[in-house]
C-alpha cells in the first residue's frame, strides 16, 4: 500500500471535501462514515477534526463514539475484566447501535438519533437527548473493531498502527486487549477493506492512501 505524508489539518480538510460529495449507497439522505482504530490510534480525534472541517463548509455532522454504546458491566464483564472473547465480540452493543443510530438513518427514517446510550465509567444510562439530523448531515462513528460488524457505512477510514506502535502506545492497563487487535487484523483485515487508511505510527506525521 502506497501512503503519502500529510498533516492532520490537511487530512481533515481532504476528508471533509470528499464527504461533501458522498452519496449514501442506500439512497437515503444521511451519509454514514466509520473512523475505525484501536483506542491507542485515537480515531475519535480524527473524526472530531473532520467534524470541525465539515462545519466550516456548512455541512452538519454528528459525532458518535462507540464507547457510548458498550453493554452494561454486568454483561460486558460477565466472564471477568480481561476476557478477550468478550472484548472482541461482546462489549459493543451492536443491537443498540442498529436501533438508535443506523435504523433512524435508513431511507424513510426520521433522522432521530441517540448520540450515546450507556456510560461505561458510571455504568449508568447517559440520558442524553435524541438529536434529529437534518437531511444531508453526516454520521461520524468512531471506535475500535467497527469494520467486522456489517454496519452500513458509506465510507470507512481505518487509523492504522503497526504492531510495534500499538504495543508502545497502549497503556499497561489495556495491554491485555492487544491479542484482540491481532485477531481483528487477521480475520477482518481493516487496512485492506477500509476505503481510506491513515497510518499514525508517529502521531505528529500521519500518512494516508487518499
mmCIF file of C-alpha atoms in Angstrom:
data_model
loop_
_atom_site.group_PDB
_atom_site.id
_atom_site.type_symbol
_atom_site.label_atom_id
_atom_site.label_comp_id
_atom_site.label_asym_id
_atom_site.label_seq_id
_atom_site.Cartn_x
_atom_site.Cartn_y
_atom_site.Cartn_z
ATOM 1 C CA UNK A 1 0.000 0.000 0.000
ATOM 2 C CA UNK A 2 1.416 3.366 -1.037
ATOM 3 C CA UNK A 3 0.982 6.085 1.588
ATOM 4 C CA UNK A 4 1.580 9.818 1.289
ATOM 5 C CA UNK A 5 2.712 12.017 4.163
ATOM 6 C CA UNK A 6 0.179 14.637 5.212
ATOM 7 C CA UNK A 7 -0.632 16.836 8.189
ATOM 8 C CA UNK A 8 -3.676 16.208 10.354
ATOM 9 C CA UNK A 9 -5.118 19.564 9.292
ATOM 10 C CA UNK A 10 -4.777 18.822 5.565
ATOM 11 C CA UNK A 11 -6.097 15.316 6.115
ATOM 12 C CA UNK A 12 -9.230 16.596 7.854
ATOM 13 C CA UNK A 13 -9.800 19.111 5.077
ATOM 14 C CA UNK A 14 -9.338 16.465 2.369
ATOM 15 C CA UNK A 15 -11.727 14.066 4.071
ATOM 16 C CA UNK A 16 -14.316 16.806 4.642
ATOM 17 C CA UNK A 17 -14.138 17.775 0.966
ATOM 18 C CA UNK A 18 -14.674 14.148 -0.006
ATOM 19 C CA UNK A 19 -17.657 13.836 2.318
ATOM 20 C CA UNK A 20 -19.364 16.825 0.713
ATOM 21 C CA UNK A 21 -19.901 14.690 -2.385
ATOM 22 C CA UNK A 22 -20.583 11.389 -0.627
ATOM 23 C CA UNK A 23 -23.892 9.808 -1.628
ATOM 24 C CA UNK A 24 -25.360 7.113 0.654
ATOM 25 C CA UNK A 25 -25.387 3.736 -1.062
ATOM 26 C CA UNK A 26 -28.972 3.032 0.007
ATOM 27 C CA UNK A 27 -30.319 6.270 -1.434
ATOM 28 C CA UNK A 28 -31.043 7.815 1.956
ATOM 29 C CA UNK A 29 -30.204 11.410 2.876
ATOM 30 C CA UNK A 30 -27.636 10.752 5.621
ATOM 31 C CA UNK A 31 -24.077 9.573 4.771
ATOM 32 C CA UNK A 32 -22.570 7.266 7.400
ATOM 33 C CA UNK A 33 -18.822 7.235 7.956
ATOM 34 C CA UNK A 34 -16.644 4.993 10.148
ATOM 35 C CA UNK A 35 -13.437 6.082 11.837
ATOM 36 C CA UNK A 36 -12.059 2.738 12.921
ATOM 37 C CA UNK A 37 -8.974 2.121 15.001
ATOM 38 C CA UNK A 38 -7.607 0.849 18.282
ATOM 39 C CA UNK A 39 -8.005 3.277 21.198
ATOM 40 C CA UNK A 40 -4.267 3.986 21.024
ATOM 41 C CA UNK A 41 -4.726 5.202 17.431
ATOM 42 C CA UNK A 42 -7.271 7.797 18.636
ATOM 43 C CA UNK A 43 -9.703 7.566 15.692
ATOM 44 C CA UNK A 44 -12.077 9.879 17.560
ATOM 45 C CA UNK A 45 -9.563 12.720 17.311
ATOM 46 C CA UNK A 46 -9.583 12.471 13.524
ATOM 47 C CA UNK A 47 -13.378 12.222 13.463
ATOM 48 C CA UNK A 48 -13.583 15.397 15.542
ATOM 49 C CA UNK A 49 -11.219 17.218 13.186
ATOM 50 C CA UNK A 50 -13.349 16.189 10.217
ATOM 51 C CA UNK A 51 -16.495 17.311 12.010
ATOM 52 C CA UNK A 52 -14.945 20.744 12.552
ATOM 53 C CA UNK A 53 -13.888 20.921 8.902
ATOM 54 C CA UNK A 54 -17.391 19.997 7.776
ATOM 55 C CA UNK A 55 -18.883 22.714 9.964
ATOM 56 C CA UNK A 56 -16.643 25.297 8.304
ATOM 57 C CA UNK A 57 -18.037 24.089 4.965
ATOM 58 C CA UNK A 58 -21.611 24.465 6.128
ATOM 59 C CA UNK A 59 -22.311 20.718 6.414
ATOM 60 C CA UNK A 60 -23.745 19.466 9.725
ATOM 61 C CA UNK A 61 -22.468 16.230 11.237
ATOM 62 C CA UNK A 62 -22.911 14.140 14.350
ATOM 63 C CA UNK A 63 -20.033 12.532 16.225
ATOM 64 C CA UNK A 64 -20.931 9.216 17.849
ATOM 65 C CA UNK A 65 -18.387 7.274 19.885
ATOM 66 C CA UNK A 66 -18.696 3.515 20.129
ATOM 67 C CA UNK A 67 -17.755 3.786 23.812
ATOM 68 C CA UNK A 68 -21.203 5.270 24.392
ATOM 69 C CA UNK A 69 -22.780 2.017 23.230
ATOM 70 C CA UNK A 70 -20.954 -0.514 25.366
ATOM 71 C CA UNK A 71 -23.061 -3.060 27.193
ATOM 72 C CA UNK A 72 -23.583 -2.737 30.963
ATOM 73 C CA UNK A 73 -20.766 -4.083 33.108
ATOM 74 C CA UNK A 74 -22.906 -6.985 34.305
ATOM 75 C CA UNK A 75 -22.993 -8.259 30.724
ATOM 76 C CA UNK A 76 -19.688 -6.923 29.425
ATOM 77 C CA UNK A 77 -17.625 -8.287 32.301
ATOM 78 C CA UNK A 78 -19.588 -11.457 32.968
ATOM 79 C CA UNK A 79 -16.514 -13.600 32.323
ATOM 80 C CA UNK A 80 -14.045 -11.254 34.014
ATOM 81 C CA UNK A 81 -12.454 -7.883 33.383
ATOM 82 C CA UNK A 82 -9.927 -9.240 30.892
ATOM 83 C CA UNK A 83 -11.834 -11.810 28.855
ATOM 84 C CA UNK A 84 -10.589 -11.459 25.279
ATOM 85 C CA UNK A 85 -13.527 -13.220 23.643
ATOM 86 C CA UNK A 86 -15.983 -10.905 25.382
ATOM 87 C CA UNK A 87 -13.952 -7.825 24.455
ATOM 88 C CA UNK A 88 -13.722 -8.877 20.824
ATOM 89 C CA UNK A 89 -17.332 -9.814 20.271
ATOM 90 C CA UNK A 90 -19.433 -8.864 23.257
ATOM 91 C CA UNK A 91 -18.580 -5.447 24.638
ATOM 92 C CA UNK A 92 -20.199 -3.355 21.904
ATOM 93 C CA UNK A 93 -24.000 -3.257 21.953
ATOM 94 C CA UNK A 94 -24.464 -3.653 18.216
ATOM 95 C CA UNK A 95 -28.225 -4.079 18.540
ATOM 96 C CA UNK A 96 -28.479 -0.697 20.259
ATOM 97 C CA UNK A 97 -26.398 0.929 17.536
ATOM 98 C CA UNK A 98 -28.683 -0.503 14.872
ATOM 99 C CA UNK A 99 -31.780 0.594 16.773
ATOM 100 C CA UNK A 100 -30.700 4.044 17.926
ATOM 101 C CA UNK A 101 -28.265 5.180 15.227
ATOM 102 C CA UNK A 102 -28.399 3.282 11.946
ATOM 103 C CA UNK A 103 -32.125 2.492 11.850
ATOM 104 C CA UNK A 104 -33.263 6.132 12.029
ATOM 105 C CA UNK A 105 -30.868 6.990 9.179
ATOM 106 C CA UNK A 106 -32.243 4.431 6.736
ATOM 107 C CA UNK A 107 -34.311 5.645 3.761
ATOM 108 C CA UNK A 108 -37.644 6.739 5.165
ATOM 109 C CA UNK A 109 -36.205 7.101 8.666
ATOM 110 C CA UNK A 110 -36.874 10.135 10.792
ATOM 111 C CA UNK A 111 -33.206 11.018 11.419
ATOM 112 C CA UNK A 112 -33.754 10.973 15.196
ATOM 113 C CA UNK A 113 -30.503 9.563 16.567
ATOM 114 C CA UNK A 114 -29.327 8.857 20.110
ATOM 115 C CA UNK A 115 -25.678 10.047 20.398
ATOM 116 C CA UNK A 116 -24.903 7.709 23.311
ATOM 117 C CA UNK A 117 -26.739 5.228 25.498
ATOM 118 C CA UNK A 118 -24.516 3.974 28.308
ATOM 119 C CA UNK A 119 -21.674 5.480 30.339
ATOM 120 C CA UNK A 120 -19.117 2.705 30.940
ATOM 121 C CA UNK A 121 -17.479 4.672 33.768
ATOM 122 C CA UNK A 122 -20.581 5.191 35.923
ATOM 123 C CA UNK A 123 -22.261 2.082 34.461
ATOM 124 C CA UNK A 124 -25.496 4.014 34.065
ATOM 125 C CA UNK A 125 -27.676 5.180 31.208
ATOM 126 C CA UNK A 126 -26.441 8.543 29.922
ATOM 127 C CA UNK A 127 -29.936 10.027 29.431
ATOM 128 C CA UNK A 128 -28.595 12.079 26.538
ATOM 129 C CA UNK A 129 -31.451 13.551 24.495
ATOM 130 C CA UNK A 130 -32.093 12.439 20.937
ATOM 131 C CA UNK A 131 -30.788 14.566 18.078
ATOM 132 C CA UNK A 132 -32.757 14.949 14.861
ATOM 133 C CA UNK A 133 -30.306 15.179 11.968
ATOM 134 C CA UNK A 134 -31.251 17.409 9.043
ATOM 135 C CA UNK A 135 -31.088 15.816 5.625
ATOM 136 C CA UNK A 136 -27.519 15.766 4.371
ATOM 137 C CA UNK A 137 -25.979 15.648 7.848
ATOM 138 C CA UNK A 138 -23.108 13.175 8.137
ATOM 139 C CA UNK A 139 -22.839 10.490 10.818
ATOM 140 C CA UNK A 140 -19.246 10.106 12.048
ATOM 141 C CA UNK A 141 -18.993 6.930 14.138
ATOM 142 C CA UNK A 142 -15.622 6.270 15.746
ATOM 143 C CA UNK A 143 -14.241 3.403 17.768
ATOM 144 C CA UNK A 144 -12.365 0.088 17.675
ATOM 145 C CA UNK A 145 -13.248 -3.115 15.828
ATOM 146 C CA UNK A 146 -16.036 -1.439 13.841
ATOM 147 C CA UNK A 147 -15.452 -2.991 10.433
ATOM 148 C CA UNK A 148 -16.344 -6.545 11.439
ATOM 149 C CA UNK A 149 -19.968 -5.750 12.288
ATOM 150 C CA UNK A 150 -21.521 -5.210 8.843
ATOM 151 C CA UNK A 151 -22.723 -1.725 9.663
ATOM 152 C CA UNK A 152 -23.982 0.143 6.559
ATOM 153 C CA UNK A 153 -21.147 2.630 6.205
ATOM 154 C CA UNK A 154 -20.842 4.702 3.054
ATOM 155 C CA UNK A 155 -17.161 5.442 3.703
ATOM 156 C CA UNK A 156 -14.710 3.735 6.039
ATOM 157 C CA UNK A 157 -11.498 5.203 7.435
ATOM 158 C CA UNK A 158 -9.065 2.976 9.321
ATOM 159 C CA UNK A 159 -6.442 4.623 11.513
ATOM 160 C CA UNK A 160 -3.617 2.117 11.378
ATOM 161 C CA UNK A 161 -0.872 1.426 13.881
ATOM 162 C CA UNK A 162 1.881 -1.086 13.278
ATOM 163 C CA UNK A 163 2.072 -3.822 15.888
ATOM 164 C CA UNK A 164 5.109 -2.124 17.409
ATOM 165 C CA UNK A 165 3.407 1.268 17.649
ATOM 166 C CA UNK A 166 0.256 -0.322 19.035
ATOM 167 C CA UNK A 167 2.321 -2.041 21.725
ATOM 168 C CA UNK A 168 4.169 1.156 22.626
ATOM 169 C CA UNK A 169 1.119 3.393 22.758
ATOM 170 C CA UNK A 170 -1.302 1.091 24.559
ATOM 171 C CA UNK A 171 -1.370 1.810 28.314
ATOM 172 C CA UNK A 172 -0.231 -1.023 30.568
ATOM 173 C CA UNK A 173 -3.731 -1.444 31.988
ATOM 174 C CA UNK A 174 -5.094 -2.147 28.481
ATOM 175 C CA UNK A 175 -2.337 -4.329 27.071
ATOM 176 C CA UNK A 176 -4.452 -7.423 27.643
ATOM 177 C CA UNK A 177 -6.591 -6.257 24.664
ATOM 178 C CA UNK A 178 -3.706 -6.433 22.183
ATOM 179 C CA UNK A 179 -4.436 -10.023 21.017
ATOM 180 C CA UNK A 180 -7.933 -8.871 20.061
ATOM 181 C CA UNK A 181 -6.480 -6.384 17.578
ATOM 182 C CA UNK A 182 -4.121 -9.018 16.213
ATOM 183 C CA UNK A 183 -7.151 -11.247 15.631
ATOM 184 C CA UNK A 184 -9.019 -8.339 14.039
ATOM 185 C CA UNK A 185 -6.145 -7.829 11.617
ATOM 186 C CA UNK A 186 -6.145 -11.480 10.582
ATOM 187 C CA UNK A 187 -9.914 -12.010 10.410
ATOM 188 C CA UNK A 188 -11.160 -8.663 9.090
ATOM 189 C CA UNK A 189 -8.062 -7.026 7.533
ATOM 190 C CA UNK A 190 -9.281 -3.485 8.286
ATOM 191 C CA UNK A 191 -6.401 -1.881 6.383
ATOM 192 C CA UNK A 192 -7.369 -3.930 3.347
ATOM 193 C CA UNK A 193 -11.125 -3.380 3.428
ATOM 194 C CA UNK A 194 -11.255 0.274 4.506
ATOM 195 C CA UNK A 195 -11.783 2.889 1.821
ATOM 196 C CA UNK A 196 -9.128 5.125 3.369
ATOM 197 C CA UNK A 197 -6.156 4.131 5.524
ATOM 198 C CA UNK A 198 -4.334 6.602 7.751
ATOM 199 C CA UNK A 199 -1.064 5.411 9.253
ATOM 200 C CA UNK A 200 -0.414 7.069 12.595
ATOM 201 C CA UNK A 201 2.687 5.343 13.978
ATOM 202 C CA UNK A 202 4.197 8.795 14.503
ATOM 203 C CA UNK A 203 1.311 10.875 15.881
ATOM 204 C CA UNK A 204 2.988 14.034 14.572
ATOM 205 C CA UNK A 205 3.387 12.782 10.996
ATOM 206 C CA UNK A 206 0.443 10.795 9.629
ATOM 207 C CA UNK A 207 0.332 9.324 6.159
ATOM 208 C CA UNK A 208 -2.613 8.162 4.074
ATOM 209 C CA UNK A 209 -3.556 6.434 0.839
ATOM 210 C CA UNK A 210 -6.001 9.115 -0.349
#
